[in-house]
């Protein structure tokens, strides 16, 4: 039986793995074109997870949850677009070309604004996860704290810190995906229980 929640959980787990596994590889090899492709694709798979998490707790979170979800969704779209461009376009340019392209125009302020919207959205949505208590506390706190840090610190040069952040964010997404899968499995089994006459 098709379940949109389970599909979203699979997408979220894939998103987390596309962050954590390449980061683990880069800890030993440095940045490669193969790992960059995986990083670029990760945000797209996080979108269904975010929406399913919101739907799973929206009865508890109300209007604040709707607002947090919307800000997080817009921020993820902006941040994901920036990650896509950085990993699949800028990766192949010489540093001098990148510096020249970023020197003028609105690119840098827009990228900083995108990261800010993403960070605020993650903090707000993480707060709804914590308050609703539908999903486990540790990954909910991770969403509220680690993802906003990730928004700004991933622009730093590659280091063990950026590797650790990618792995932490990937772990948070995988854990929330597993929790979403479990919530859906519980709901499905409950709905199949025979109704007393």
PDB file of C-alpha atoms in Angstrom:
ATOM      1  CA  UNK A   1       0.000   0.000   0.000  1.00  0.00           C
ATOM      2  CA  UNK A   2       1.424   3.390  -1.040  1.00  0.00           C
ATOM      3  CA  UNK A   3       2.099   5.822   1.768  1.00  0.00           C
ATOM      4  CA  UNK A   4       3.279   9.398   1.115  1.00  0.00           C
ATOM      5  CA  UNK A   5       4.740   9.500   4.623  1.00  0.00           C
ATOM      6  CA  UNK A   6       6.887   6.443   3.974  1.00  0.00           C
ATOM      7  CA  UNK A   7       7.990   7.838   0.616  1.00  0.00           C
ATOM      8  CA  UNK A   8       8.949  11.081   2.358  1.00  0.00           C
ATOM      9  CA  UNK A   9      10.823   9.099   5.023  1.00  0.00           C
ATOM     10  CA  UNK A  10      12.806   7.292   2.316  1.00  0.00           C
ATOM     11  CA  UNK A  11      13.578  10.621   0.625  1.00  0.00           C
ATOM     12  CA  UNK A  12      14.700  12.106   3.937  1.00  0.00           C
ATOM     13  CA  UNK A  13      16.957   9.142   4.685  1.00  0.00           C
ATOM     14  CA  UNK A  14      18.464   9.470   1.214  1.00  0.00           C
ATOM     15  CA  UNK A  15      19.013  13.201   1.785  1.00  0.00           C
ATOM     16  CA  UNK A  16      20.831  12.478   5.036  1.00  0.00           C
ATOM     17  CA  UNK A  17      22.975   9.766   3.480  1.00  0.00           C
ATOM     18  CA  UNK A  18      23.850  12.063   0.550  1.00  0.00           C
ATOM     19  CA  UNK A  19      25.284  14.470   3.132  1.00  0.00           C
ATOM     20  CA  UNK A  20      26.922  12.121   5.615  1.00  0.00           C
ATOM     21  CA  UNK A  21      28.566   9.522   3.361  1.00  0.00           C
ATOM     22  CA  UNK A  22      30.327  11.931   0.962  1.00  0.00           C
ATOM     23  CA  UNK A  23      31.513  13.967   3.956  1.00  0.00           C
ATOM     24  CA  UNK A  24      32.993  10.837   5.476  1.00  0.00           C
ATOM     25  CA  UNK A  25      34.743  10.084   2.183  1.00  0.00           C
ATOM     26  CA  UNK A  26      36.021  13.671   1.922  1.00  0.00           C
ATOM     27  CA  UNK A  27      37.595  13.371   5.361  1.00  0.00           C
ATOM     28  CA  UNK A  28      40.124  11.053   3.680  1.00  0.00           C
ATOM     29  CA  UNK A  29      40.157  12.163   0.035  1.00  0.00           C
ATOM     30  CA  UNK A  30      39.297  15.867   0.060  1.00  0.00           C
ATOM     31  CA  UNK A  31      36.579  17.309  -2.160  1.00  0.00           C
ATOM     32  CA  UNK A  32      35.966  15.419  -5.405  1.00  0.00           C
ATOM     33  CA  UNK A  33      33.570  15.857  -8.304  1.00  0.00           C
ATOM     34  CA  UNK A  34      31.714  12.677  -7.263  1.00  0.00           C
ATOM     35  CA  UNK A  35      31.130  13.877  -3.688  1.00  0.00           C
ATOM     36  CA  UNK A  36      30.110  17.313  -4.960  1.00  0.00           C
ATOM     37  CA  UNK A  37      27.370  15.767  -7.112  1.00  0.00           C
ATOM     38  CA  UNK A  38      25.974  13.906  -4.096  1.00  0.00           C
ATOM     39  CA  UNK A  39      26.023  17.053  -1.925  1.00  0.00           C
ATOM     40  CA  UNK A  40      24.226  18.987  -4.675  1.00  0.00           C
ATOM     41  CA  UNK A  41      21.352  16.480  -4.830  1.00  0.00           C
ATOM     42  CA  UNK A  42      20.772  16.157  -1.077  1.00  0.00           C
ATOM     43  CA  UNK A  43      18.548  19.241  -0.474  1.00  0.00           C
ATOM     44  CA  UNK A  44      16.004  18.164  -3.098  1.00  0.00           C
ATOM     45  CA  UNK A  45      15.312  14.945  -1.187  1.00  0.00           C
ATOM     46  CA  UNK A  46      14.899  16.837   2.083  1.00  0.00           C
ATOM     47  CA  UNK A  47      11.851  18.738   0.773  1.00  0.00           C
ATOM     48  CA  UNK A  48       9.378  15.810   1.007  1.00  0.00           C
ATOM     49  CA  UNK A  49      10.684  14.981   4.498  1.00  0.00           C
ATOM     50  CA  UNK A  50      10.116  18.535   5.724  1.00  0.00           C
ATOM     51  CA  UNK A  51       6.536  18.573   4.460  1.00  0.00           C
ATOM     52  CA  UNK A  52       5.743  15.137   5.890  1.00  0.00           C
ATOM     53  CA  UNK A  53       7.176  16.070   9.295  1.00  0.00           C
ATOM     54  CA  UNK A  54       4.973  19.164   9.280  1.00  0.00           C
ATOM     55  CA  UNK A  55       1.886  17.157   8.327  1.00  0.00           C
ATOM     56  CA  UNK A  56       2.681  14.607  11.015  1.00  0.00           C
ATOM     57  CA  UNK A  57       2.583  17.213  13.775  1.00  0.00           C
ATOM     58  CA  UNK A  58       0.411  20.012  12.345  1.00  0.00           C
ATOM     59  CA  UNK A  59      -2.548  19.133  14.581  1.00  0.00           C
ATOM     60  CA  UNK A  60      -0.373  20.094  17.560  1.00  0.00           C
ATOM     61  CA  UNK A  61       1.665  23.017  16.189  1.00  0.00           C
ATOM     62  CA  UNK A  62      -1.132  25.183  14.737  1.00  0.00           C
ATOM     63  CA  UNK A  63      -0.415  28.501  13.019  1.00  0.00           C
ATOM     64  CA  UNK A  64       3.107  28.780  14.379  1.00  0.00           C
ATOM     65  CA  UNK A  65       3.868  25.396  12.840  1.00  0.00           C
ATOM     66  CA  UNK A  66       2.484  26.552   9.498  1.00  0.00           C
ATOM     67  CA  UNK A  67       4.653  29.675   9.597  1.00  0.00           C
ATOM     68  CA  UNK A  68       7.773  27.730  10.633  1.00  0.00           C
ATOM     69  CA  UNK A  69       7.195  25.168   7.884  1.00  0.00           C
ATOM     70  CA  UNK A  70       6.769  27.875   5.249  1.00  0.00           C
ATOM     71  CA  UNK A  71       9.912  29.780   6.274  1.00  0.00           C
ATOM     72  CA  UNK A  72      11.886  26.534   6.436  1.00  0.00           C
ATOM     73  CA  UNK A  73      10.578  25.400   3.049  1.00  0.00           C
ATOM     74  CA  UNK A  74      11.528  28.700   1.370  1.00  0.00           C
ATOM     75  CA  UNK A  75      14.910  28.677   3.114  1.00  0.00           C
ATOM     76  CA  UNK A  76      15.591  25.091   2.062  1.00  0.00           C
ATOM     77  CA  UNK A  77      14.735  25.981  -1.531  1.00  0.00           C
ATOM     78  CA  UNK A  78      17.109  28.959  -1.502  1.00  0.00           C
ATOM     79  CA  UNK A  79      19.888  27.142   0.342  1.00  0.00           C
ATOM     80  CA  UNK A  80      19.466  24.052  -1.831  1.00  0.00           C
ATOM     81  CA  UNK A  81      19.773  26.171  -4.971  1.00  0.00           C
ATOM     82  CA  UNK A  82      22.969  27.731  -3.643  1.00  0.00           C
ATOM     83  CA  UNK A  83      24.369  24.292  -2.743  1.00  0.00           C
ATOM     84  CA  UNK A  84      23.463  22.986  -6.199  1.00  0.00           C
ATOM     85  CA  UNK A  85      25.270  25.884  -7.901  1.00  0.00           C
ATOM     86  CA  UNK A  86      28.304  25.663  -5.610  1.00  0.00           C
ATOM     87  CA  UNK A  87      28.742  21.919  -6.010  1.00  0.00           C
ATOM     88  CA  UNK A  88      27.873  21.483  -9.685  1.00  0.00           C
ATOM     89  CA  UNK A  89      28.957  24.799 -11.216  1.00  0.00           C
ATOM     90  CA  UNK A  90      31.444  26.718  -9.086  1.00  0.00           C
ATOM     91  CA  UNK A  91      33.331  23.532  -8.191  1.00  0.00           C
ATOM     92  CA  UNK A  92      34.690  23.368 -11.741  1.00  0.00           C
ATOM     93  CA  UNK A  93      35.830  27.012 -11.954  1.00  0.00           C
ATOM     94  CA  UNK A  94      39.255  28.351 -11.032  1.00  0.00           C
ATOM     95  CA  UNK A  95      39.386  30.293  -7.787  1.00  0.00           C
ATOM     96  CA  UNK A  96      40.230  33.491  -9.674  1.00  0.00           C
ATOM     97  CA  UNK A  97      37.082  33.174 -11.802  1.00  0.00           C
ATOM     98  CA  UNK A  98      34.947  32.553  -8.692  1.00  0.00           C
ATOM     99  CA  UNK A  99      36.483  35.530  -6.884  1.00  0.00           C
ATOM    100  CA  UNK A 100      35.814  37.767  -9.884  1.00  0.00           C
ATOM    101  CA  UNK A 101      32.218  36.543 -10.230  1.00  0.00           C
ATOM    102  CA  UNK A 102      31.510  37.115  -6.533  1.00  0.00           C
ATOM    103  CA  UNK A 103      33.267  40.487  -6.350  1.00  0.00           C
ATOM    104  CA  UNK A 104      30.430  42.558  -7.778  1.00  0.00           C
ATOM    105  CA  UNK A 105      26.691  42.456  -7.979  1.00  0.00           C
ATOM    106  CA  UNK A 106      24.172  41.058  -5.548  1.00  0.00           C
ATOM    107  CA  UNK A 107      25.455  37.456  -5.460  1.00  0.00           C
ATOM    108  CA  UNK A 108      27.170  37.466  -2.049  1.00  0.00           C
ATOM    109  CA  UNK A 109      24.410  39.401  -0.214  1.00  0.00           C
ATOM    110  CA  UNK A 110      21.769  37.100  -1.739  1.00  0.00           C
ATOM    111  CA  UNK A 111      23.735  33.990  -0.718  1.00  0.00           C
ATOM    112  CA  UNK A 112      24.072  35.326   2.832  1.00  0.00           C
ATOM    113  CA  UNK A 113      20.362  36.158   2.874  1.00  0.00           C
ATOM    114  CA  UNK A 114      19.528  32.653   1.641  1.00  0.00           C
ATOM    115  CA  UNK A 115      21.610  31.119   4.427  1.00  0.00           C
ATOM    116  CA  UNK A 116      19.913  33.410   6.957  1.00  0.00           C
ATOM    117  CA  UNK A 117      16.391  32.438   5.824  1.00  0.00           C
ATOM    118  CA  UNK A 118      17.377  28.771   5.931  1.00  0.00           C
ATOM    119  CA  UNK A 119      18.897  29.132   9.422  1.00  0.00           C
ATOM    120  CA  UNK A 120      15.849  30.978  10.793  1.00  0.00           C
ATOM    121  CA  UNK A 121      13.492  28.469   9.168  1.00  0.00           C
ATOM    122  CA  UNK A 122      15.391  25.518  10.663  1.00  0.00           C
ATOM    123  CA  UNK A 123      15.416  27.119  14.116  1.00  0.00           C
ATOM    124  CA  UNK A 124      11.677  27.843  13.957  1.00  0.00           C
ATOM    125  CA  UNK A 125      10.751  24.426  12.586  1.00  0.00           C
ATOM    126  CA  UNK A 126      13.085  22.748  15.056  1.00  0.00           C
ATOM    127  CA  UNK A 127      11.241  24.595  17.824  1.00  0.00           C
ATOM    128  CA  UNK A 128       7.954  23.117  16.577  1.00  0.00           C
ATOM    129  CA  UNK A 129       9.493  19.640  16.574  1.00  0.00           C
ATOM    130  CA  UNK A 130      10.638  20.119  20.173  1.00  0.00           C
ATOM    131  CA  UNK A 131       7.315  21.550  21.378  1.00  0.00           C
ATOM    132  CA  UNK A 132       5.085  19.040  19.576  1.00  0.00           C
ATOM    133  CA  UNK A 133       6.947  15.982  20.940  1.00  0.00           C
ATOM    134  CA  UNK A 134       5.677  13.847  18.080  1.00  0.00           C
ATOM    135  CA  UNK A 135       9.215  13.020  16.966  1.00  0.00           C
ATOM    136  CA  UNK A 136      12.254  12.114  19.136  1.00  0.00           C
ATOM    137  CA  UNK A 137      13.829  14.900  21.184  1.00  0.00           C
ATOM    138  CA  UNK A 138      17.505  14.495  20.244  1.00  0.00           C
ATOM    139  CA  UNK A 139      17.061  14.818  16.454  1.00  0.00           C
ATOM    140  CA  UNK A 140      14.466  17.551  17.042  1.00  0.00           C
ATOM    141  CA  UNK A 141      17.035  19.541  19.031  1.00  0.00           C
ATOM    142  CA  UNK A 142      19.610  18.707  16.366  1.00  0.00           C
ATOM    143  CA  UNK A 143      17.313  20.188  13.734  1.00  0.00           C
ATOM    144  CA  UNK A 144      16.864  23.349  15.786  1.00  0.00           C
ATOM    145  CA  UNK A 145      20.554  23.841  16.628  1.00  0.00           C
ATOM    146  CA  UNK A 146      22.829  21.994  14.196  1.00  0.00           C
ATOM    147  CA  UNK A 147      21.058  22.906  10.940  1.00  0.00           C
ATOM    148  CA  UNK A 148      21.198  26.688  11.566  1.00  0.00           C
ATOM    149  CA  UNK A 149      24.947  26.371  12.286  1.00  0.00           C
ATOM    150  CA  UNK A 150      25.317  24.295   9.128  1.00  0.00           C
ATOM    151  CA  UNK A 151      23.773  27.118   7.073  1.00  0.00           C
ATOM    152  CA  UNK A 152      26.680  29.451   7.815  1.00  0.00           C
ATOM    153  CA  UNK A 153      29.626  27.225   8.658  1.00  0.00           C
ATOM    154  CA  UNK A 154      29.552  25.160   5.450  1.00  0.00           C
ATOM    155  CA  UNK A 155      30.873  28.195   3.584  1.00  0.00           C
ATOM    156  CA  UNK A 156      34.132  27.839   5.513  1.00  0.00           C
ATOM    157  CA  UNK A 157      37.064  26.051   3.857  1.00  0.00           C
ATOM    158  CA  UNK A 158      36.900  22.263   4.063  1.00  0.00           C
ATOM    159  CA  UNK A 159      38.010  21.018   7.477  1.00  0.00           C
ATOM    160  CA  UNK A 160      37.154  18.418  10.086  1.00  0.00           C
ATOM    161  CA  UNK A 161      34.533  20.876  11.387  1.00  0.00           C
ATOM    162  CA  UNK A 162      32.684  21.025   8.059  1.00  0.00           C
ATOM    163  CA  UNK A 163      32.980  17.247   7.676  1.00  0.00           C
ATOM    164  CA  UNK A 164      31.551  16.764  11.187  1.00  0.00           C
ATOM    165  CA  UNK A 165      28.687  19.193  10.456  1.00  0.00           C
ATOM    166  CA  UNK A 166      27.738  17.330   7.269  1.00  0.00           C
ATOM    167  CA  UNK A 167      27.746  14.033   9.173  1.00  0.00           C
ATOM    168  CA  UNK A 168      25.700  15.487  12.061  1.00  0.00           C
ATOM    169  CA  UNK A 169      23.091  17.021   9.737  1.00  0.00           C
ATOM    170  CA  UNK A 170      22.903  13.792   7.754  1.00  0.00           C
ATOM    171  CA  UNK A 171      22.405  11.838  10.991  1.00  0.00           C
ATOM    172  CA  UNK A 172      19.619  14.185  12.134  1.00  0.00           C
ATOM    173  CA  UNK A 173      17.782  13.753   8.814  1.00  0.00           C
ATOM    174  CA  UNK A 174      18.172   9.967   8.847  1.00  0.00           C
ATOM    175  CA  UNK A 175      16.926   9.746  12.460  1.00  0.00           C
ATOM    176  CA  UNK A 176      13.904  11.972  11.783  1.00  0.00           C
ATOM    177  CA  UNK A 177      13.152   9.888   8.681  1.00  0.00           C
ATOM    178  CA  UNK A 178      13.249   6.687  10.727  1.00  0.00           C
ATOM    179  CA  UNK A 179      10.931   8.281  13.302  1.00  0.00           C
ATOM    180  CA  UNK A 180       8.523   9.384  10.556  1.00  0.00           C
ATOM    181  CA  UNK A 181       8.526   5.818   9.173  1.00  0.00           C
ATOM    182  CA  UNK A 182       7.752   4.473  12.663  1.00  0.00           C
ATOM    183  CA  UNK A 183       4.950   7.004  13.273  1.00  0.00           C
ATOM    184  CA  UNK A 184       3.396   6.031   9.950  1.00  0.00           C
ATOM    185  CA  UNK A 185       3.770   2.301  10.711  1.00  0.00           C
ATOM    186  CA  UNK A 186       2.033   2.805  14.069  1.00  0.00           C
ATOM    187  CA  UNK A 187      -0.765   4.818  12.455  1.00  0.00           C
ATOM    188  CA  UNK A 188      -1.293   2.182   9.761  1.00  0.00           C
ATOM    189  CA  UNK A 189      -1.398  -0.692  12.256  1.00  0.00           C
ATOM    190  CA  UNK A 190      -3.807   1.244  14.508  1.00  0.00           C
ATOM    191  CA  UNK A 191      -6.118   2.036  11.598  1.00  0.00           C
ATOM    192  CA  UNK A 192      -6.310  -1.658  10.741  1.00  0.00           C
ATOM    193  CA  UNK A 193      -7.455  -2.717  14.193  1.00  0.00           C
ATOM    194  CA  UNK A 194     -11.002  -4.088  14.217  1.00  0.00           C
ATOM    195  CA  UNK A 195     -13.584  -1.646  15.499  1.00  0.00           C
ATOM    196  CA  UNK A 196     -15.587  -2.877  18.486  1.00  0.00           C
ATOM    197  CA  UNK A 197     -19.331  -3.291  17.804  1.00  0.00           C
TER     198      UNK A 197
END
